[in-house]
Coordinates of C-alpha atoms and ligand atoms in Angstrom, one line a residue:
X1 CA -5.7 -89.9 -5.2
X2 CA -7.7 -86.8 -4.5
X3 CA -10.0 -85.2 -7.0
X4 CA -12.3 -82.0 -7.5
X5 CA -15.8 -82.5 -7.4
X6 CA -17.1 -83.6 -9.6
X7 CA -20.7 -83.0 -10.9
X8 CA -21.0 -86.7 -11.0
X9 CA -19.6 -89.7 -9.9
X10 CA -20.0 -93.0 -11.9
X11 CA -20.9 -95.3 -9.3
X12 CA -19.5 -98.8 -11.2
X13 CA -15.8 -98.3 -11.0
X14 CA -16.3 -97.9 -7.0
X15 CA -16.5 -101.7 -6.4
X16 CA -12.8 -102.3 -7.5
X17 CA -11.3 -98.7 -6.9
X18 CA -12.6 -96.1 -4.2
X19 CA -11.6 -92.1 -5.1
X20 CA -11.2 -89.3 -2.6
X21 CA -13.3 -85.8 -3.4
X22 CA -12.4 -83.0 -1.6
X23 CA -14.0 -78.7 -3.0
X24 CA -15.9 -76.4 -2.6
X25 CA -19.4 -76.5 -3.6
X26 CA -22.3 -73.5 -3.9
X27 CA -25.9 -73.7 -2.8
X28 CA -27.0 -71.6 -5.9
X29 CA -28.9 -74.0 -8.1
X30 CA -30.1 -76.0 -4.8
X31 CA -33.8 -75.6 -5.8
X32 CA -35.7 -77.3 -3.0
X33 CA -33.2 -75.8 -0.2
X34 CA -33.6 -72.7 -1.5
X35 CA -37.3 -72.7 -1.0
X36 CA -36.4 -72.9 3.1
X37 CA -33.3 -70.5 3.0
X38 CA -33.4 -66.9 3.7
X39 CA -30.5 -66.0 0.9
X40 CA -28.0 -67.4 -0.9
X41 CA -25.0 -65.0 0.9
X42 CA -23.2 -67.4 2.8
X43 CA -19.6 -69.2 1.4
X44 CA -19.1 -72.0 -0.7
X45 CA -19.5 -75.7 1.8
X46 CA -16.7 -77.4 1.7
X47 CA -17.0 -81.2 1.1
X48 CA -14.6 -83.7 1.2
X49 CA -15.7 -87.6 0.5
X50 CA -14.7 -91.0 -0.2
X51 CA -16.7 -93.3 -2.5
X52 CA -15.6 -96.6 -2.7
X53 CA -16.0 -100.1 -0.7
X54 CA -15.4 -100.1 3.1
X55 CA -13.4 -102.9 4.6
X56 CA -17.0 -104.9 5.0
X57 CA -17.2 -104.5 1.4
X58 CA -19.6 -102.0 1.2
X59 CA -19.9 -99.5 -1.5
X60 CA -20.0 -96.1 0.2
X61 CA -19.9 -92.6 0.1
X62 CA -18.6 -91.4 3.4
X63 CA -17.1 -87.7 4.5
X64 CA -17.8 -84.2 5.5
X65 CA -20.1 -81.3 4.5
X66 CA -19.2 -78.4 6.2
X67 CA -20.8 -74.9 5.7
X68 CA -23.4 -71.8 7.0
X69 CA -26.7 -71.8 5.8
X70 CA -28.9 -68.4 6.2
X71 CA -32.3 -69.4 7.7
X72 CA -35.3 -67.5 9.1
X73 CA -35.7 -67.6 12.7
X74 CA -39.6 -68.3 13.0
X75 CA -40.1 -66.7 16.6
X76 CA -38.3 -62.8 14.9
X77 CA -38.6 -63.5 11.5
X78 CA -34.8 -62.3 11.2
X79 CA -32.0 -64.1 9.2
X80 CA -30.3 -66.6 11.3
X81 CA -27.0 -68.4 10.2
X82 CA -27.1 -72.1 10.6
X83 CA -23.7 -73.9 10.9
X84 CA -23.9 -76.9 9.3
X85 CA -21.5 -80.1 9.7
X86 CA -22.8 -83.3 8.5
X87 CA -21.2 -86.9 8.5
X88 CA -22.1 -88.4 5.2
X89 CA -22.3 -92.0 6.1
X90 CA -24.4 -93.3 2.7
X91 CA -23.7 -97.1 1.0
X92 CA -24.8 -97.2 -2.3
X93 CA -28.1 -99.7 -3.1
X94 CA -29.5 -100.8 -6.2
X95 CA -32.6 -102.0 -4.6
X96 CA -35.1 -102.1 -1.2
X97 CA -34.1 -105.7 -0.7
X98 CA -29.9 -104.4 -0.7
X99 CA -31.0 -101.3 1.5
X100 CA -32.7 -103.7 3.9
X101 CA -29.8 -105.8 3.9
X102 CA -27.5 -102.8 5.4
X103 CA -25.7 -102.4 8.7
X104 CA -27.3 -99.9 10.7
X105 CA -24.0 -97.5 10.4
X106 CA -25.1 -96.5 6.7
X107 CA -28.1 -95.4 5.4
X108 CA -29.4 -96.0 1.7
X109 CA -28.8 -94.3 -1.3
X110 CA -30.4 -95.7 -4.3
X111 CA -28.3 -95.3 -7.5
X112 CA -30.0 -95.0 -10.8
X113 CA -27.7 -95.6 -13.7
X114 CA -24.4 -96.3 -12.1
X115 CA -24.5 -92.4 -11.5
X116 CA -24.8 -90.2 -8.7
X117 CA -25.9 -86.5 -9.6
X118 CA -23.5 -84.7 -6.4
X119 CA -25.1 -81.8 -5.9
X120 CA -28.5 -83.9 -5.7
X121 CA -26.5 -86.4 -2.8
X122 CA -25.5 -82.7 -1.2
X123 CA -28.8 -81.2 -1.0
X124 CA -31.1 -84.4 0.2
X125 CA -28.2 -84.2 3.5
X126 CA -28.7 -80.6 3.9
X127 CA -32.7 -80.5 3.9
X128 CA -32.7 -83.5 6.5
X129 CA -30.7 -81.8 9.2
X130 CA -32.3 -78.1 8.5
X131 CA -35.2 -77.8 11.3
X132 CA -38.2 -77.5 10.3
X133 CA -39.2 -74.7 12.7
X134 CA -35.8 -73.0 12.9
X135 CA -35.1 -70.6 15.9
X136 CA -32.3 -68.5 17.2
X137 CA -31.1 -70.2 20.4
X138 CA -31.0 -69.0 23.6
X139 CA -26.9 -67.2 23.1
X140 CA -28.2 -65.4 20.4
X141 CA -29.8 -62.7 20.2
X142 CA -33.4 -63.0 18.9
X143 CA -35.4 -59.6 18.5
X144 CA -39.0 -59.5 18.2
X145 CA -40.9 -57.3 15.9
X146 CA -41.2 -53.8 16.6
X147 CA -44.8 -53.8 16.9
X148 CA -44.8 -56.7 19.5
X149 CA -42.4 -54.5 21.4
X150 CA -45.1 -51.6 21.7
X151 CA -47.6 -54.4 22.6
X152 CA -45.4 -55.1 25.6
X153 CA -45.0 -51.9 26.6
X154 CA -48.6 -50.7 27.1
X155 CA -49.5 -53.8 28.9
X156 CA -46.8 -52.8 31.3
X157 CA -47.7 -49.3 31.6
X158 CA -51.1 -50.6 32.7
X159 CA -50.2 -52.9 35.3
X160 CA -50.9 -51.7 38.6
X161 CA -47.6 -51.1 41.0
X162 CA -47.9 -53.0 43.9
X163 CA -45.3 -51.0 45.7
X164 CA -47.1 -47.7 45.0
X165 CA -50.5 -49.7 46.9
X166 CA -48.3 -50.5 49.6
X167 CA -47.0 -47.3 50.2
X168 CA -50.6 -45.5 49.9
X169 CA -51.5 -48.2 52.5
X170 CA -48.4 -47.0 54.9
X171 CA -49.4 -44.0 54.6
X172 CA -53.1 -44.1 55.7
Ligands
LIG1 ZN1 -34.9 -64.9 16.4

């Protein structure tokens, strides 16, 4: 059975009976991301997820977050998109002692309630794979600021040509 997304999941019927999720889901509302994002102007991720027990016995919440994110390329300044595809590989833990407990496959997510607040589970995955000093890689094109530019261009101006000082020298 395959669901919408839901805004939350309650986390106790997951021991006996795991649920497929699969939508679309916006980064509007993402508070703390949006205090690193450039703008909001990209599509809908798409997220598809199981929550349930793996065959260990494990409660889980495993799948795919797939998306763009607009950054700001800290070497130009300029917006750069940021594909994003994470492998949600969470178990779900009532406590440090049950987190400690885990294989390393998973990591923790505590539950609070026997609820999980999605767009909360979405967010924490996005801010730990944005970098925290995002740049446009070497394929892309990265442009400086104008007034660097005009920086650059004096300083080559005022270089001396070597060629031009061996020629003079030819010449004498
Ligand atoms: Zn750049």
């Amino acid at each position: 059975m395959r669901d919408r997304l839901p805004e939350t999941i309650d986390t106790a019927p997951l021991k006996t009976s795991g649920r497929e999720y699969r939508g679309s889901l916006s980064v509007l509302g993402m508070a703390r991301l949006a205090e690193i994002l450039r703008d909001t102007d990209v599509p809908d991720l798409q997220i598809s997820l199981y929550a349930g027990r793996d065959a260990g016995g494990v409660t889980c919440l495993q799948g795919q977050i797939e998306g763009s994110l607009h950054l700001t390329c800290q070497r130009c300044l300029e917006r750069m998109a940021f594909p994003v595809k994470i492998d949600v590989r969470l178990a779900l833990v009532h406590s440090a002692a049950e987190a400690e407990r885990l294989a390393e496959a998973y990591e923790p997510l505590l539950v609070e309630n026997e609820r999980l607040v999605l767009r909360d589970v979405i967010e924490d995955e996005l801010l730990l794979v944005v970098p925290s000093f995002p740049q446009h890689d070497a394929t892309e094109h990265c442009s400086l600021p104008t007034y660097r530019e005009a920086d650059i261009s004096v300083v080559e101006e005022e270089k001396p040509n070597p060629f031009a000082a061996l020629a003079s020298l030819k010449r004498n």
